[in-house]
Amino acid sequence: MIEVIRKGGEIRIVDMGRYGYREYGVPISGAMDLRSAARANSLLHNPVSFAVLELTSPGHELNFMHDTTIGITGAEGNIRVNSNKIYTDNVYQISGHSRLTIGTLSKGYRLYIAVQGGIKSSTILGSQSPIPGLLNRSLRKGDRVELSRSDLYPSISSSITALHIETKRKLGCYPGPEWFHLDRHNQSALLDNAYYIDNKSNRMGYRLNGIPIISDIVEIFSSSVMPGTVQLLPNGLPLILMRDCQTTGGYPRILQVCEEDINQLAQRRVGNQVQFSLLIE
Amino acid sequence: MSSDQQGWVLSRHGYQYFKFGKHAILLQWPDEVGSDLLHRIINVKRHIQKEEIPGIIEVSTGYKSLTIFYKPDIIQASQVLDFMESTDFHQYDISKISDPVIIDVVYNDAHALDLAFVAEHLDLSVQEVINIHTAPVYDLYFIGFLPGFMYLSGLDKRLFIPRKEVPRIRVPQGSVAIAGGQTGIYPFESPGGWHIIGQTNIELFNPFKDPPCPYPPGTKIKFRRIHP
């Protein structure tokens, strides 16, 4: 078992998400940085679908109660097992009664810890990730995470490479369904502007600050949205939907961030810069 | 494809389609929102689901749209589109009139936090608001916003009212509400900006059931007043 001794930001049990229930309004959820979550499992030759721990922002302390092996990915910083510094994108054997602490982060915002054999928790509608607003299981101080000690899972070859976190990289986007509702001037303004992540951002969406677009584009009949959809809010600023986003929305969908760069964005924090670039096919 | 609608293509089936990122294809109809369009959309959805095409994960719908989500490592967008263009979407027998589902609602002060305000704002009596709300048969268009939140058609224009200026932090589970020309039921406690006019104890979302929602899009729904 792993016990939460101290919490900085959130600690969650997450996996690759919940598919097949969008028609019932159920968000996909899953890890914010899917690539790093999958990488953590693949370092241990776990199936990538195994649940992992997602630790957001610094200030966490976990007590590993038994011997186990972990794969750690995502953010980099002052991470220690007892007093020994450990490094992101590596595998470590942890002996029972060890403390893992996460101090300041030098790069990125979310860490992923996979455990050999996986994490035991209830599977609801095909996923171990929380359902936003309903089963909102962010772990609390004193919570214990049960580990699955099974060695029965076949080893799979690790083919997922680590996410190279680039905090300033422009987010690659495809045009969204309502991109053409913007005139050329506004389209280029949106691609030229630099935006900054607002403090009201969360797992459902990242709000941005910056120069608003002045346009007369209007709401649409509610239609599908998904992680990475960039909506233009009535205040003229973009909102980037993230993993816990609702399934339908009425704001114009101007861009769609490519899957890879949703992971990049998940590693940015309040105040970090966001710029969009159009991917040409 | 016209140059001012970048990326949208007209299908022979009358809808336009759009490659929405690398995992989804969006279909959108030019028709007016209404029962006819709802049944056409559901018909297309059933055709796709019935085929069980490997790589197509799921299909979801909106007022006048349908989205096909697929895995690009299993099926390409062009293959999905080929299937769509070559399919004959003959009508299923879904247009037949089905009996509406009856949802019992308590419209009284303790459970209808905004009923008096709504009546006053709309210059109606409380009884008139209740009568108007229980009169129509509503179409369930689609589920969104929250898990199990049903988008219903057919609210009487006399009940059109803007959202609350300040949303409630906690709207109780089962609240029957109106706003922005729509009516709906909160499937579980959540923040919300609609006016609460009644309360039902019907379960609209249960994550421990599969499917988690009792009524699929296309269901006809009628509200019935009960007294607690």
CSV table of C-alpha atoms in Angstrom, one decimal, chain A residues 1-280:
chain,number,residue,atom,x,y,z
A,1,MET,CA,0.0,0.0,0.0
A,2,ILE,CA,1.0,3.6,-0.5
A,3,GLU,CA,-0.2,6.1,2.1
A,4,VAL,CA,-0.6,9.8,1.4
A,5,ILE,CA,1.3,11.6,4.2
A,6,ARG,CA,1.2,15.1,2.8
A,7,LYS,CA,-0.4,16.7,-0.3
A,8,GLY,CA,0.7,19.7,-2.3
A,9,GLY,CA,-1.8,19.9,-5.2
A,10,GLU,CA,-3.9,17.0,-6.2
A,11,ILE,CA,-3.2,13.3,-6.2
A,12,ARG,CA,-5.4,11.2,-8.3
A,13,ILE,CA,-5.6,7.6,-9.5
A,14,VAL,CA,-5.9,7.9,-13.3
A,15,ASP,CA,-5.7,5.8,-16.4
A,16,MET,CA,-6.2,6.2,-20.2
A,17,GLY,CA,-9.8,7.4,-19.6
A,18,ARG,CA,-13.4,6.3,-20.1
A,19,TYR,CA,-14.5,5.6,-23.6
A,20,GLY,CA,-17.9,4.6,-25.0
A,21,TYR,CA,-20.1,6.8,-22.7
A,22,ARG,CA,-20.0,10.2,-24.4
A,23,GLU,CA,-23.5,9.7,-25.6
A,24,TYR,CA,-24.5,9.7,-21.9
A,25,GLY,CA,-22.6,12.9,-21.2
A,26,VAL,CA,-19.7,11.2,-19.5
A,27,PRO,CA,-16.4,12.9,-19.9
A,28,ILE,CA,-13.3,10.9,-21.0
A,29,SER,CA,-11.2,12.0,-18.0
A,30,GLY,CA,-8.0,10.0,-17.5
A,31,ALA,CA,-4.5,11.3,-17.1
A,32,MET,CA,-3.9,15.0,-18.0
A,33,ASP,CA,-0.6,14.0,-19.7
A,34,LEU,CA,-1.6,10.7,-21.2
A,35,ARG,CA,1.8,10.2,-22.8
A,36,SER,CA,3.7,10.4,-19.5
A,37,ALA,CA,1.2,8.1,-17.8
A,38,ALA,CA,1.6,5.5,-20.5
A,39,ARG,CA,5.4,5.9,-20.4
A,40,ALA,CA,5.4,5.3,-16.6
A,41,ASN,CA,3.6,1.9,-17.2
A,42,SER,CA,5.8,1.0,-20.2
A,43,LEU,CA,9.0,1.6,-18.1
A,44,LEU,CA,7.8,-1.3,-15.9
A,45,HIS,CA,6.5,-3.4,-18.8
A,46,ASN,CA,2.9,-2.9,-17.4
A,47,PRO,CA,0.1,-2.6,-19.9
A,48,VAL,CA,-0.4,1.1,-20.6
A,49,SER,CA,-4.0,0.8,-19.5
A,50,PHE,CA,-3.0,0.3,-15.9
A,51,ALA,CA,-3.9,3.0,-13.4
A,52,VAL,CA,-1.1,5.2,-12.2
A,53,LEU,CA,-0.8,8.0,-9.6
A,54,GLU,CA,-0.9,11.6,-11.0
A,55,LEU,CA,0.6,14.2,-8.6
A,56,THR,CA,0.0,17.8,-9.5
A,57,SER,CA,2.4,20.6,-8.4
A,58,PRO,CA,5.0,20.2,-5.6
A,59,GLY,CA,4.7,19.4,-1.9
A,60,HIS,CA,3.7,15.8,-1.8
A,61,GLU,CA,4.9,13.0,0.5
A,62,LEU,CA,4.0,9.3,0.1
A,63,ASN,CA,4.8,6.4,2.3
A,64,PHE,CA,5.5,3.2,0.5
A,65,MET,CA,4.5,0.5,3.0
A,66,HIS,CA,5.9,-2.5,1.2
A,67,ASP,CA,8.7,-3.3,-1.2
A,68,THR,CA,7.7,-2.4,-4.8
A,69,THR,CA,9.1,-1.1,-8.1
A,70,ILE,CA,8.0,2.2,-9.5
A,71,GLY,CA,8.3,4.0,-12.8
A,72,ILE,CA,8.3,7.8,-12.5
A,73,THR,CA,7.7,10.2,-15.4
A,74,GLY,CA,6.4,13.7,-16.2
A,75,ALA,CA,7.7,16.7,-14.3
A,76,GLU,CA,11.3,17.0,-13.1
A,77,GLY,CA,12.5,18.5,-9.8
A,78,ASN,CA,13.6,17.7,-6.3
A,79,ILE,CA,12.2,14.2,-5.9
A,80,ARG,CA,13.6,12.0,-3.2
A,81,VAL,CA,13.2,8.5,-1.8
A,82,ASN,CA,14.1,9.0,1.9
A,83,SER,CA,17.2,11.3,1.4
A,84,ASN,CA,18.2,10.0,-2.0
A,85,LYS,CA,17.5,12.1,-5.0
A,86,ILE,CA,15.7,10.2,-7.8
A,87,TYR,CA,15.2,11.2,-11.4
A,88,THR,CA,12.2,11.4,-13.7
A,89,ASP,CA,11.9,8.8,-16.5
A,90,ASN,CA,13.5,6.0,-14.5
A,91,VAL,CA,12.6,2.8,-12.6
A,92,TYR,CA,13.4,2.5,-8.9
A,93,GLN,CA,13.0,-0.3,-6.4
A,94,ILE,CA,11.5,1.0,-3.3
A,95,SER,CA,11.8,-0.8,0.0
A,96,GLY,CA,9.0,-1.0,2.5
A,97,HIS,CA,8.6,2.0,4.8
A,98,SER,CA,10.3,4.5,2.4
A,99,ARG,CA,9.1,8.0,2.0
A,100,LEU,CA,8.9,9.6,-1.4
A,101,THR,CA,8.8,13.4,-1.4
A,102,ILE,CA,8.3,15.8,-4.2
A,103,GLY,CA,9.8,19.2,-3.5
A,104,THR,CA,10.2,22.0,-6.0
A,105,LEU,CA,9.6,21.2,-9.7
A,106,SER,CA,12.1,22.6,-12.1
A,107,LYS,CA,10.3,21.5,-15.3
A,108,GLY,CA,6.6,20.5,-15.8
A,109,TYR,CA,3.7,20.4,-13.5
A,110,ARG,CA,2.5,16.8,-13.1
A,111,LEU,CA,4.3,13.6,-12.1
A,112,TYR,CA,3.2,10.1,-12.8
A,113,ILE,CA,4.1,7.1,-10.7
A,114,ALA,CA,3.3,3.6,-12.0
A,115,VAL,CA,3.7,0.6,-9.8
A,116,GLN,CA,4.8,-2.8,-10.9
A,117,GLY,CA,1.6,-4.9,-11.2
A,118,GLY,CA,-0.7,-1.9,-11.1
A,119,ILE,CA,-3.0,-0.1,-8.6
A,120,LYS,CA,-6.1,-1.6,-7.2
A,121,SER,CA,-9.2,0.6,-7.2
A,122,SER,CA,-12.8,0.3,-8.4
A,123,THR,CA,-13.4,0.3,-12.1
A,124,ILE,CA,-16.5,2.4,-13.0
A,125,LEU,CA,-17.8,2.4,-16.6
A,126,GLY,CA,-14.6,0.8,-17.8
A,127,SER,CA,-12.1,3.2,-16.1
A,128,GLN,CA,-10.4,3.7,-12.7
A,129,SER,CA,-10.3,7.5,-13.3
A,130,PRO,CA,-12.7,9.7,-11.3
A,131,ILE,CA,-15.9,10.9,-13.0
A,132,PRO,CA,-15.8,14.7,-12.7
A,133,GLY,CA,-18.4,16.3,-10.4
A,134,LEU,CA,-19.7,12.9,-9.3
A,135,LEU,CA,-17.0,10.5,-8.3
A,136,ASN,CA,-14.4,13.1,-7.7
A,137,ARG,CA,-11.8,11.0,-5.9
A,138,SER,CA,-8.9,13.2,-5.4
A,139,LEU,CA,-6.9,11.4,-2.7
A,140,ARG,CA,-6.7,13.0,0.8
A,141,LYS,CA,-4.1,12.9,3.5
A,142,GLY,CA,-4.2,9.5,5.2
A,143,ASP,CA,-5.7,7.7,2.2
A,144,ARG,CA,-4.1,4.4,1.3
A,145,VAL,CA,-3.7,3.2,-2.2
A,146,GLU,CA,-3.8,-0.6,-2.6
A,147,LEU,CA,-1.4,-2.2,-4.9
A,148,SER,CA,-2.1,-5.1,-7.2
A,149,ARG,CA,0.7,-7.7,-6.6
A,150,SER,CA,-0.1,-9.8,-9.6
A,151,ASP,CA,2.8,-11.0,-11.7
A,152,LEU,CA,0.5,-12.7,-14.1
A,153,TYR,CA,0.4,-9.9,-16.6
A,154,PRO,CA,2.5,-10.5,-19.7
A,155,SER,CA,5.4,-8.2,-20.3
A,156,ILE,CA,5.0,-6.0,-23.2
A,157,SER,CA,7.8,-4.2,-24.9
A,158,SER,CA,8.1,-0.5,-24.1
A,159,SER,CA,7.5,1.5,-27.2
A,160,ILE,CA,6.3,4.7,-25.6
A,161,THR,CA,9.0,7.4,-25.4
A,162,ALA,CA,9.2,10.1,-22.8
A,163,LEU,CA,7.5,13.4,-23.3
A,164,HIS,CA,10.1,16.1,-23.9
A,165,ILE,CA,8.5,19.0,-21.9
A,166,GLU,CA,8.9,22.3,-23.7
A,167,THR,CA,7.1,25.1,-21.8
A,168,LYS,CA,7.4,27.6,-24.7
A,169,ARG,CA,6.5,25.4,-27.6
A,170,LYS,CA,3.6,26.5,-29.7
A,171,LEU,CA,0.6,24.2,-29.5
A,172,GLY,CA,0.0,22.5,-32.9
A,173,CYS,CA,-3.6,22.8,-33.9
A,174,TYR,CA,-6.0,21.7,-36.6
A,175,PRO,CA,-8.8,24.1,-37.7
A,176,GLY,CA,-11.9,23.6,-35.6
A,177,PRO,CA,-15.4,23.3,-37.1
A,178,GLU,CA,-16.1,27.1,-36.6
A,179,TRP,CA,-12.6,28.3,-37.6
A,180,PHE,CA,-14.1,29.7,-40.8
A,181,HIS,CA,-16.5,31.8,-38.8
A,182,LEU,CA,-13.5,34.1,-37.9
A,183,ASP,CA,-12.4,36.5,-40.6
A,184,ARG,CA,-8.8,36.4,-41.8
A,185,HIS,CA,-7.7,39.3,-39.6
A,186,ASN,CA,-9.0,37.5,-36.4
A,187,GLN,CA,-7.5,34.1,-37.6
A,188,SER,CA,-4.1,35.6,-37.9
A,189,ALA,CA,-4.4,37.5,-34.6
A,190,LEU,CA,-5.3,34.3,-32.8
A,191,LEU,CA,-2.2,32.7,-34.2
A,192,ASP,CA,0.1,35.7,-33.5
A,193,ASN,CA,-1.1,36.5,-30.0
A,194,ALA,CA,0.6,35.1,-26.9
A,195,TYR,CA,-1.8,34.0,-24.1
A,196,TYR,CA,-1.2,33.1,-20.5
A,197,ILE,CA,-2.8,30.4,-18.4
A,198,ASP,CA,-5.4,31.9,-16.1
A,199,ASN,CA,-5.7,30.9,-12.4
A,200,LYS,CA,-9.2,29.7,-13.0
A,201,SER,CA,-7.9,26.8,-15.1
A,202,ASN,CA,-8.6,23.2,-14.0
A,203,ARG,CA,-8.8,19.7,-15.4
A,204,MET,CA,-11.9,20.6,-17.4
A,205,GLY,CA,-10.3,23.5,-19.2
A,206,TYR,CA,-7.5,26.0,-19.3
A,207,ARG,CA,-8.7,29.6,-19.5
A,208,LEU,CA,-6.3,32.0,-21.1
A,209,ASN,CA,-5.5,35.7,-20.6
A,210,GLY,CA,-4.3,38.0,-23.4
A,211,ILE,CA,-5.6,40.3,-26.0
A,212,PRO,CA,-9.3,39.5,-26.7
A,213,ILE,CA,-10.4,38.8,-30.3
A,214,ILE,CA,-13.1,41.3,-31.3
A,215,SER,CA,-15.6,39.5,-33.5
A,216,ASP,CA,-19.3,39.0,-33.9
A,217,ILE,CA,-19.2,35.2,-34.0
A,218,VAL,CA,-22.1,33.7,-32.1
A,219,GLU,CA,-22.9,30.6,-30.1
A,220,ILE,CA,-23.7,27.4,-32.0
A,221,PHE,CA,-26.3,24.7,-31.4
A,222,SER,CA,-24.7,22.5,-28.7
A,223,SER,CA,-22.5,20.0,-30.4
A,224,SER,CA,-19.5,17.7,-29.6
A,225,VAL,CA,-16.4,19.0,-27.9
A,226,MET,CA,-13.4,16.9,-26.7
A,227,PRO,CA,-10.1,17.4,-25.0
A,228,GLY,CA,-8.0,19.8,-27.0
A,229,THR,CA,-11.0,21.7,-28.4
A,230,VAL,CA,-10.4,25.5,-28.3
A,231,GLN,CA,-13.6,27.4,-27.8
A,232,LEU,CA,-13.9,31.1,-28.3
A,233,LEU,CA,-15.6,32.6,-25.2
A,234,PRO,CA,-18.0,35.6,-25.4
A,235,ASN,CA,-15.2,37.7,-23.9
A,236,GLY,CA,-13.1,37.1,-26.9
A,237,LEU,CA,-10.5,34.8,-25.2
A,238,PRO,CA,-9.9,31.2,-26.0
A,239,LEU,CA,-10.6,28.3,-23.6
A,240,ILE,CA,-8.7,25.1,-24.2
A,241,LEU,CA,-10.8,22.1,-23.1
A,242,MET,CA,-8.8,19.4,-21.1
A,243,ARG,CA,-9.3,15.8,-20.1
A,244,ASP,CA,-12.3,16.3,-17.8
A,245,CYS,CA,-14.3,18.5,-20.2
A,246,GLN,CA,-18.0,18.0,-20.8
A,247,THR,CA,-19.0,16.2,-24.0
A,248,THR,CA,-21.0,19.0,-25.7
A,249,GLY,CA,-20.7,22.7,-25.8
A,250,GLY,CA,-22.2,25.8,-27.4
A,251,TYR,CA,-19.2,28.1,-27.8
A,252,PRO,CA,-17.6,28.2,-31.3
A,253,ARG,CA,-14.9,25.6,-31.7
A,254,ILE,CA,-12.2,27.5,-33.4
A,255,LEU,CA,-9.2,25.1,-33.1
A,256,GLN,CA,-8.4,21.6,-32.1
A,257,VAL,CA,-5.0,21.1,-30.3
A,258,CYS,CA,-3.2,17.9,-31.5
A,259,GLU,CA,-3.1,15.0,-29.0
A,260,GLU,CA,0.6,15.4,-28.4
A,261,ASP,CA,0.4,19.0,-27.4
A,262,ILE,CA,-2.5,18.5,-25.0
A,263,ASN,CA,0.1,16.5,-23.0
A,264,GLN,CA,2.5,19.5,-23.3
A,265,LEU,CA,-0.2,21.8,-22.1
A,266,ALA,CA,-0.9,19.6,-19.2
A,267,GLN,CA,2.6,20.1,-18.0
A,268,ARG,CA,2.2,23.9,-17.9
A,269,ARG,CA,0.9,25.9,-15.0
A,270,VAL,CA,-0.8,29.2,-14.2
A,271,GLY,CA,1.0,32.1,-15.8
A,272,ASN,CA,2.8,30.0,-18.4
A,273,GLN,CA,2.6,31.1,-22.0
A,274,VAL,CA,0.4,29.5,-24.7
A,275,GLN,CA,0.6,30.1,-28.4
A,276,PHE,CA,-1.2,28.4,-31.2
A,277,SER,CA,0.2,27.3,-34.6
A,278,LEU,CA,-1.8,25.8,-37.4
A,279,LEU,CA,-0.8,22.4,-38.6
A,280,ILE,CA,-1.0,22.1,-42.3
